[in-house]
mmCIF file of C-alpha atoms and ligand atoms in Angstrom:
data_model
loop_
_atom_site.group_PDB
_atom_site.id
_atom_site.type_symbol
_atom_site.label_atom_id
_atom_site.label_comp_id
_atom_site.label_asym_id
_atom_site.label_seq_id
_atom_site.Cartn_x
_atom_site.Cartn_y
_atom_site.Cartn_z
ATOM 1 C CA MET A 30 -5.407 -7.136 -15.423
ATOM 2 C CA HIS A 31 -3.962 -7.333 -11.915
ATOM 3 C CA PRO A 32 -4.691 -4.149 -9.961
ATOM 4 C CA LEU A 33 -1.920 -1.661 -9.216
ATOM 5 C CA VAL A 34 -2.609 0.126 -5.927
ATOM 6 C CA ARG A 35 -1.032 2.655 -3.608
ATOM 7 C CA LEU A 36 -0.077 0.791 -0.420
ATOM 8 C CA ASP A 37 -0.602 2.020 3.137
ATOM 9 C CA ALA A 38 0.434 0.895 6.620
ATOM 10 C CA ALA A 39 -2.124 -1.944 6.585
ATOM 11 C CA SER A 40 0.214 -3.709 4.114
ATOM 12 C CA ALA A 41 3.305 -3.595 6.342
ATOM 13 C CA ALA A 42 3.484 -7.316 7.195
ATOM 14 C CA PRO A 43 2.922 -8.781 3.684
ATOM 15 C CA LEU A 44 5.135 -6.103 2.132
ATOM 16 C CA ALA A 45 7.971 -6.851 4.558
ATOM 17 C CA GLU A 46 7.670 -10.559 3.715
ATOM 18 C CA LEU A 47 7.664 -9.930 -0.046
ATOM 19 C CA ALA A 48 10.745 -7.708 0.306
ATOM 20 C CA ARG A 49 12.551 -10.298 2.454
ATOM 21 C CA ALA A 50 11.741 -13.185 0.114
ATOM 22 C CA THR A 51 12.613 -11.300 -3.090
ATOM 23 C CA PHE A 52 15.843 -9.908 -1.682
ATOM 24 C CA THR A 53 16.814 -13.404 -0.502
ATOM 25 C CA ASP A 54 15.945 -15.049 -3.842
ATOM 26 C CA THR A 55 17.892 -12.370 -5.708
ATOM 27 C CA TYR A 56 21.049 -11.970 -3.649
ATOM 28 C CA VAL A 57 21.941 -15.233 -1.878
ATOM 29 C CA GLY A 58 24.969 -16.572 -3.751
ATOM 30 C CA MET A 59 25.565 -13.334 -5.672
ATOM 31 C CA GLY A 60 29.098 -12.017 -5.139
ATOM 32 C CA TYR A 61 30.038 -12.851 -1.536
ATOM 33 C CA TYR A 62 26.443 -12.687 -0.229
ATOM 34 C CA THR A 63 25.887 -15.722 1.929
ATOM 35 C CA ARG A 64 22.486 -16.726 3.303
ATOM 36 C CA GLU A 65 23.574 -15.466 6.764
ATOM 37 C CA LEU A 66 24.609 -12.055 5.444
ATOM 38 C CA VAL A 67 21.365 -11.692 3.522
ATOM 39 C CA ALA A 68 19.364 -12.793 6.585
ATOM 40 C CA ASP A 69 21.062 -10.058 8.636
ATOM 41 C CA TYR A 70 20.388 -7.433 5.998
ATOM 42 C CA THR A 71 16.733 -8.364 5.512
ATOM 43 C CA ALA A 72 16.099 -8.562 9.276
ATOM 44 C CA GLN A 73 17.367 -4.976 9.602
ATOM 45 C CA SER A 74 15.916 -3.432 6.462
ATOM 46 C CA PHE A 75 12.582 -5.210 6.218
ATOM 47 C CA ALA A 76 11.532 -5.467 9.869
ATOM 48 C CA PRO A 77 7.705 -5.065 9.723
ATOM 49 C CA GLU A 78 7.763 -2.161 12.212
ATOM 50 C CA ARG A 79 10.341 -0.333 10.084
ATOM 51 C CA VAL A 80 8.330 -0.967 6.902
ATOM 52 C CA ALA A 81 5.182 0.301 8.697
ATOM 53 C CA LYS A 82 6.975 3.577 9.560
ATOM 54 C CA GLU A 83 8.106 3.966 5.947
ATOM 55 C CA LEU A 84 4.537 3.389 4.722
ATOM 56 C CA ASP A 85 3.409 6.237 7.003
ATOM 57 C CA ASP A 86 6.162 8.622 5.857
ATOM 58 C CA PRO A 87 4.611 11.423 3.764
ATOM 59 C CA GLY A 88 7.741 11.697 1.569
ATOM 60 C CA THR A 89 7.598 8.025 0.627
ATOM 61 C CA SER A 90 5.130 6.282 -1.689
ATOM 62 C CA PHE A 91 4.649 2.567 -2.233
ATOM 63 C CA PHE A 92 2.737 0.999 -5.120
ATOM 64 C CA GLY A 93 1.999 -2.696 -5.423
ATOM 65 C CA VAL A 94 0.623 -5.097 -7.999
ATOM 66 C CA LEU A 95 -1.935 -7.434 -6.469
ATOM 67 C CA VAL A 96 -2.519 -11.021 -7.501
ATOM 68 C CA GLY A 97 -5.687 -11.944 -5.684
ATOM 69 C CA ASP A 98 -5.189 -10.564 -2.180
ATOM 70 C CA ALA A 99 -1.398 -10.932 -2.269
ATOM 71 C CA ILE A 100 1.176 -8.258 -3.144
ATOM 72 C CA ALA A 101 3.208 -9.768 -6.008
ATOM 73 C CA ALA A 102 5.500 -6.805 -6.692
ATOM 74 C CA TYR A 103 6.151 -3.323 -5.362
ATOM 75 C CA VAL A 104 7.992 -0.103 -5.955
ATOM 76 C CA LYS A 105 9.052 2.332 -3.246
ATOM 77 C CA VAL A 106 9.843 5.935 -4.170
ATOM 78 C CA VAL A 107 11.386 8.336 -1.701
ATOM 79 C CA ASP A 108 11.982 12.039 -1.363
ATOM 80 C CA ARG A 109 15.773 11.863 -0.974
ATOM 81 C CA GLU A 110 18.639 14.271 -1.636
ATOM 82 C CA PRO A 111 20.378 12.912 -4.758
ATOM 83 C CA PRO A 112 24.148 12.671 -5.230
ATOM 84 C CA ASP A 113 25.864 15.489 -7.140
ATOM 85 C CA CYS A 114 25.817 13.694 -10.507
ATOM 86 C CA VAL A 115 22.000 13.476 -10.343
ATOM 87 C CA LYS A 116 21.209 16.743 -8.534
ATOM 88 C CA PRO A 117 20.644 18.994 -11.567
ATOM 89 C CA LEU A 118 17.861 16.708 -12.819
ATOM 90 C CA ARG A 119 15.102 17.212 -10.178
ATOM 91 C CA ALA A 120 14.671 13.457 -9.887
ATOM 92 C CA LEU A 121 12.591 11.106 -7.737
ATOM 93 C CA TYR A 122 14.488 8.250 -6.060
ATOM 94 C CA VAL A 123 13.311 4.695 -6.732
ATOM 95 C CA GLU A 124 14.625 2.932 -3.643
ATOM 96 C CA ARG A 125 13.101 -0.512 -4.224
ATOM 97 C CA LEU A 126 11.678 -2.276 -7.255
ATOM 98 C CA TYR A 127 10.937 -5.874 -6.297
ATOM 99 C CA VAL A 128 8.919 -8.432 -8.208
ATOM 100 C CA ALA A 129 8.379 -11.822 -6.517
ATOM 101 C CA ARG A 130 10.369 -14.497 -8.312
ATOM 102 C CA GLN A 131 7.326 -16.345 -9.690
ATOM 103 C CA TYR A 132 5.966 -13.131 -11.266
ATOM 104 C CA GLN A 133 9.122 -11.804 -12.913
ATOM 105 C CA ARG A 134 9.206 -10.945 -16.630
ATOM 106 C CA VAL A 135 5.448 -10.687 -17.040
ATOM 107 C CA GLY A 136 5.361 -6.883 -17.071
ATOM 108 C CA PHE A 137 4.895 -6.028 -13.379
ATOM 109 C CA GLY A 138 8.221 -4.171 -13.204
ATOM 110 C CA ARG A 139 7.238 -2.113 -16.218
ATOM 111 C CA ARG A 140 3.869 -1.192 -14.665
ATOM 112 C CA LEU A 141 5.524 -0.236 -11.385
ATOM 113 C CA LEU A 142 8.025 1.985 -13.182
ATOM 114 C CA ASP A 143 5.040 3.628 -14.913
ATOM 115 C CA ALA A 144 3.570 4.268 -11.436
ATOM 116 C CA ALA A 145 6.907 5.810 -10.380
ATOM 117 C CA PHE A 146 6.850 8.035 -13.472
ATOM 118 C CA ALA A 147 3.319 9.169 -12.612
ATOM 119 C CA GLU A 148 4.354 9.899 -9.030
ATOM 120 C CA ALA A 149 7.357 11.920 -10.229
ATOM 121 C CA ARG A 150 5.075 13.889 -12.561
ATOM 122 C CA ALA A 151 2.633 14.537 -9.699
ATOM 123 C CA ARG A 152 5.524 15.865 -7.596
ATOM 124 C CA GLY A 153 6.645 18.182 -10.424
ATOM 125 C CA LEU A 154 9.863 16.224 -11.037
ATOM 126 C CA SER A 155 11.444 15.469 -14.403
ATOM 127 C CA HIS A 156 13.437 12.246 -13.852
ATOM 128 C CA LEU A 157 13.725 9.044 -11.849
ATOM 129 C CA TRP A 158 17.021 7.974 -10.319
ATOM 130 C CA LEU A 159 18.062 4.741 -8.662
ATOM 131 C CA SER A 160 21.114 2.735 -7.744
ATOM 132 C CA THR A 161 21.837 -0.947 -8.073
ATOM 133 C CA TRP A 162 24.719 -3.193 -7.051
ATOM 134 C CA GLU A 163 27.046 -3.737 -9.997
ATOM 135 C CA GLU A 164 26.935 -7.505 -9.303
ATOM 136 C CA ASN A 165 23.160 -7.568 -9.918
ATOM 137 C CA LYS A 166 23.695 -8.089 -13.635
ATOM 138 C CA ALA A 167 20.019 -8.881 -14.348
ATOM 139 C CA ALA A 168 18.911 -5.578 -12.809
ATOM 140 C CA VAL A 169 21.654 -3.641 -14.627
ATOM 141 C CA ALA A 170 20.570 -5.250 -17.939
ATOM 142 C CA TYR A 171 16.943 -4.524 -17.116
ATOM 143 C CA TYR A 172 17.543 -0.829 -16.467
ATOM 144 C CA HIS A 173 19.532 -0.500 -19.693
ATOM 145 C CA ALA A 174 16.730 -2.304 -21.568
ATOM 146 C CA ARG A 175 14.167 0.063 -20.034
ATOM 147 C CA GLY A 176 16.094 3.128 -21.285
ATOM 148 C CA PHE A 177 17.920 4.230 -18.145
ATOM 149 C CA THR A 178 21.393 5.699 -18.552
ATOM 150 C CA GLN A 179 24.242 5.400 -16.093
ATOM 151 C CA ALA A 180 24.949 8.689 -14.340
ATOM 152 C CA GLY A 181 27.749 7.597 -12.022
ATOM 153 C CA GLU A 182 28.413 5.306 -9.082
ATOM 154 C CA TRP A 183 28.604 5.454 -5.303
ATOM 155 C CA PRO A 184 29.616 3.213 -2.430
ATOM 156 C CA TRP A 185 26.966 1.093 -0.747
ATOM 157 C CA ILE A 186 27.834 0.342 2.848
ATOM 158 C CA PHE A 187 26.452 -2.474 4.978
ATOM 159 C CA GLU A 188 27.538 -3.807 8.373
ATOM 160 C CA SER A 189 26.883 -7.342 9.574
ATOM 161 C CA ARG A 190 28.329 -9.255 12.531
ATOM 162 C CA GLY A 191 31.045 -6.630 13.049
ATOM 163 C CA VAL A 192 32.170 -6.657 9.408
ATOM 164 C CA ARG A 193 31.751 -3.543 7.258
ATOM 165 C CA TYR A 194 31.091 -4.208 3.581
ATOM 166 C CA VAL A 195 31.588 -1.509 0.944
ATOM 167 C CA ASP A 196 30.261 -2.277 -2.541
ATOM 168 C CA ARG A 197 30.007 -0.309 -5.759
ATOM 169 C CA ASP A 198 26.492 0.693 -6.774
ATOM 170 C CA LEU A 199 25.743 2.045 -10.225
ATOM 171 C CA LEU A 200 23.526 5.136 -10.442
ATOM 172 C CA PHE A 201 20.927 5.308 -13.210
ATOM 173 C CA THR A 202 18.563 8.047 -14.372
ATOM 174 C CA ILE A 203 15.718 8.264 -16.869
ATOM 175 C CA PRO A 204 13.545 11.183 -17.951
ATOM 176 C CA VAL A 205 9.845 11.047 -17.065
ATOM 177 C CA PRO A 206 7.906 10.666 -20.334
ATOM 178 C CA TYR A 207 5.280 13.360 -20.933
HETATM 179 C C1 LIG B 25 14.536 -6.530 -12.232
HETATM 180 C C2 LIG B 25 13.009 -6.576 -12.066
HETATM 181 C C3 LIG B 25 12.523 -5.398 -11.239
HETATM 182 C C4 LIG B 25 12.367 -6.502 -13.472
HETATM 183 O O1 LIG B 25 10.959 -6.534 -13.345
HETATM 184 P P1 LIG B 25 10.124 -7.611 -14.165
HETATM 185 O O2 LIG B 25 8.699 -7.457 -13.790
HETATM 186 O O3 LIG B 25 10.736 -8.953 -13.970
HETATM 187 O O4 LIG B 25 10.381 -7.150 -15.670
HETATM 188 P P2 LIG B 25 9.244 -6.788 -16.736
HETATM 189 O O5 LIG B 25 8.360 -7.970 -16.931
HETATM 190 O O6 LIG B 25 8.636 -5.481 -16.406
HETATM 191 O O7 LIG B 25 10.162 -6.641 -18.001
HETATM 192 C C5 LIG B 25 9.853 -5.678 -18.922
HETATM 193 C C6 LIG B 25 10.806 -5.800 -20.054
HETATM 194 O O8 LIG B 25 12.183 -5.876 -19.659
HETATM 195 C C7 LIG B 25 12.768 -7.072 -20.169
HETATM 196 N N1 LIG B 25 13.590 -7.662 -19.117
HETATM 197 C C8 LIG B 25 13.183 -8.209 -17.971
HETATM 198 N N2 LIG B 25 14.217 -8.663 -17.257
HETATM 199 C C9 LIG B 25 15.311 -8.392 -18.011
HETATM 200 C C10 LIG B 25 16.673 -8.645 -17.856
HETATM 201 N N3 LIG B 25 17.148 -9.311 -16.789
HETATM 202 N N4 LIG B 25 17.525 -8.224 -18.819
HETATM 203 C C11 LIG B 25 17.068 -7.585 -19.909
HETATM 204 N N5 LIG B 25 15.766 -7.326 -20.129
HETATM 205 C C12 LIG B 25 14.902 -7.741 -19.185
HETATM 206 C C13 LIG B 25 11.616 -7.989 -20.489
HETATM 207 O O9 LIG B 25 11.964 -8.860 -21.550
HETATM 208 C C14 LIG B 25 10.549 -7.022 -20.892
HETATM 209 O O10 LIG B 25 10.723 -6.595 -22.202
HETATM 210 P P3 LIG B 25 9.472 -6.540 -23.189
HETATM 211 O O11 LIG B 25 8.354 -5.874 -22.425
HETATM 212 O O12 LIG B 25 9.983 -5.740 -24.334
HETATM 213 O O13 LIG B 25 9.196 -7.971 -23.482
HETATM 214 C C15 LIG B 25 12.533 -7.912 -11.419
HETATM 215 O O14 LIG B 25 12.953 -8.985 -12.219
HETATM 216 C C16 LIG B 25 13.008 -8.090 -9.985
HETATM 217 O O15 LIG B 25 12.324 -7.669 -9.063
HETATM 218 N N6 LIG B 25 14.156 -8.759 -9.771
HETATM 219 C C17 LIG B 25 14.633 -9.106 -8.451
HETATM 220 C C18 LIG B 25 14.872 -7.909 -7.544
HETATM 221 C C19 LIG B 25 15.800 -6.915 -8.171
HETATM 222 O O16 LIG B 25 16.890 -7.235 -8.606
HETATM 223 N N7 LIG B 25 15.343 -5.656 -8.184
HETATM 224 C C20 LIG B 25 16.131 -4.560 -8.675
HETATM 225 C C21 LIG B 25 17.135 -4.208 -7.636
HETATM 226 S S1 LIG B 25 17.833 -2.643 -7.938
#
């Protein structure tokens, strides 16, 4: 069994690279996402120094599945104010759930969601919530298959090269099993 570990700032560089590669593999060619747009987004969001700060943030937890010494998949959960449709649930936000392309559909996502459930339980919370771009049909199907229900939607805003993009993200929730 590949170990599932809590990640700390020592993992910033490999984690940033896994995030960049997985985001690129997933989104280039989806909707209007060109390689240039995705490169801009990943350079901003997964800069190693930014990832290092997030790893040090006490409200944020990262868990990874290791294959040998490499991080093959990770989940990032964040203490974040939820939107109104989620607020009554006392839910933990799953901001990223990324499995490297070559390790998808072997159960790593499931194990990482279990780690997110455990973290929510440890924080005294009753649900997970997350949002995903409506165009990411595989992720939407995955969350439905895992038992999430759609709670609403919200705009997802991204700026690149002077252009402001506004997409529709779907919001999902799931109760923490006890
Ligand atoms: C979506 C993602 C997190 C799923 O994780 P994964 O490790 O590939 O999925 P798992 O192996 O845990 O799958 C568990 C179950 O879900 C099912 N499943 C996996 N992908 C699915 C899909 N696209 N549609 C429907 N069911 C799916 C599997 O068949 C499996 O079912 P089983 O255990 O009953 O056989 C992963 O594929 C990924 O990182 N994709 C790219 C990045 C991304 O889109 N992240 C989400 C952005 S919000």
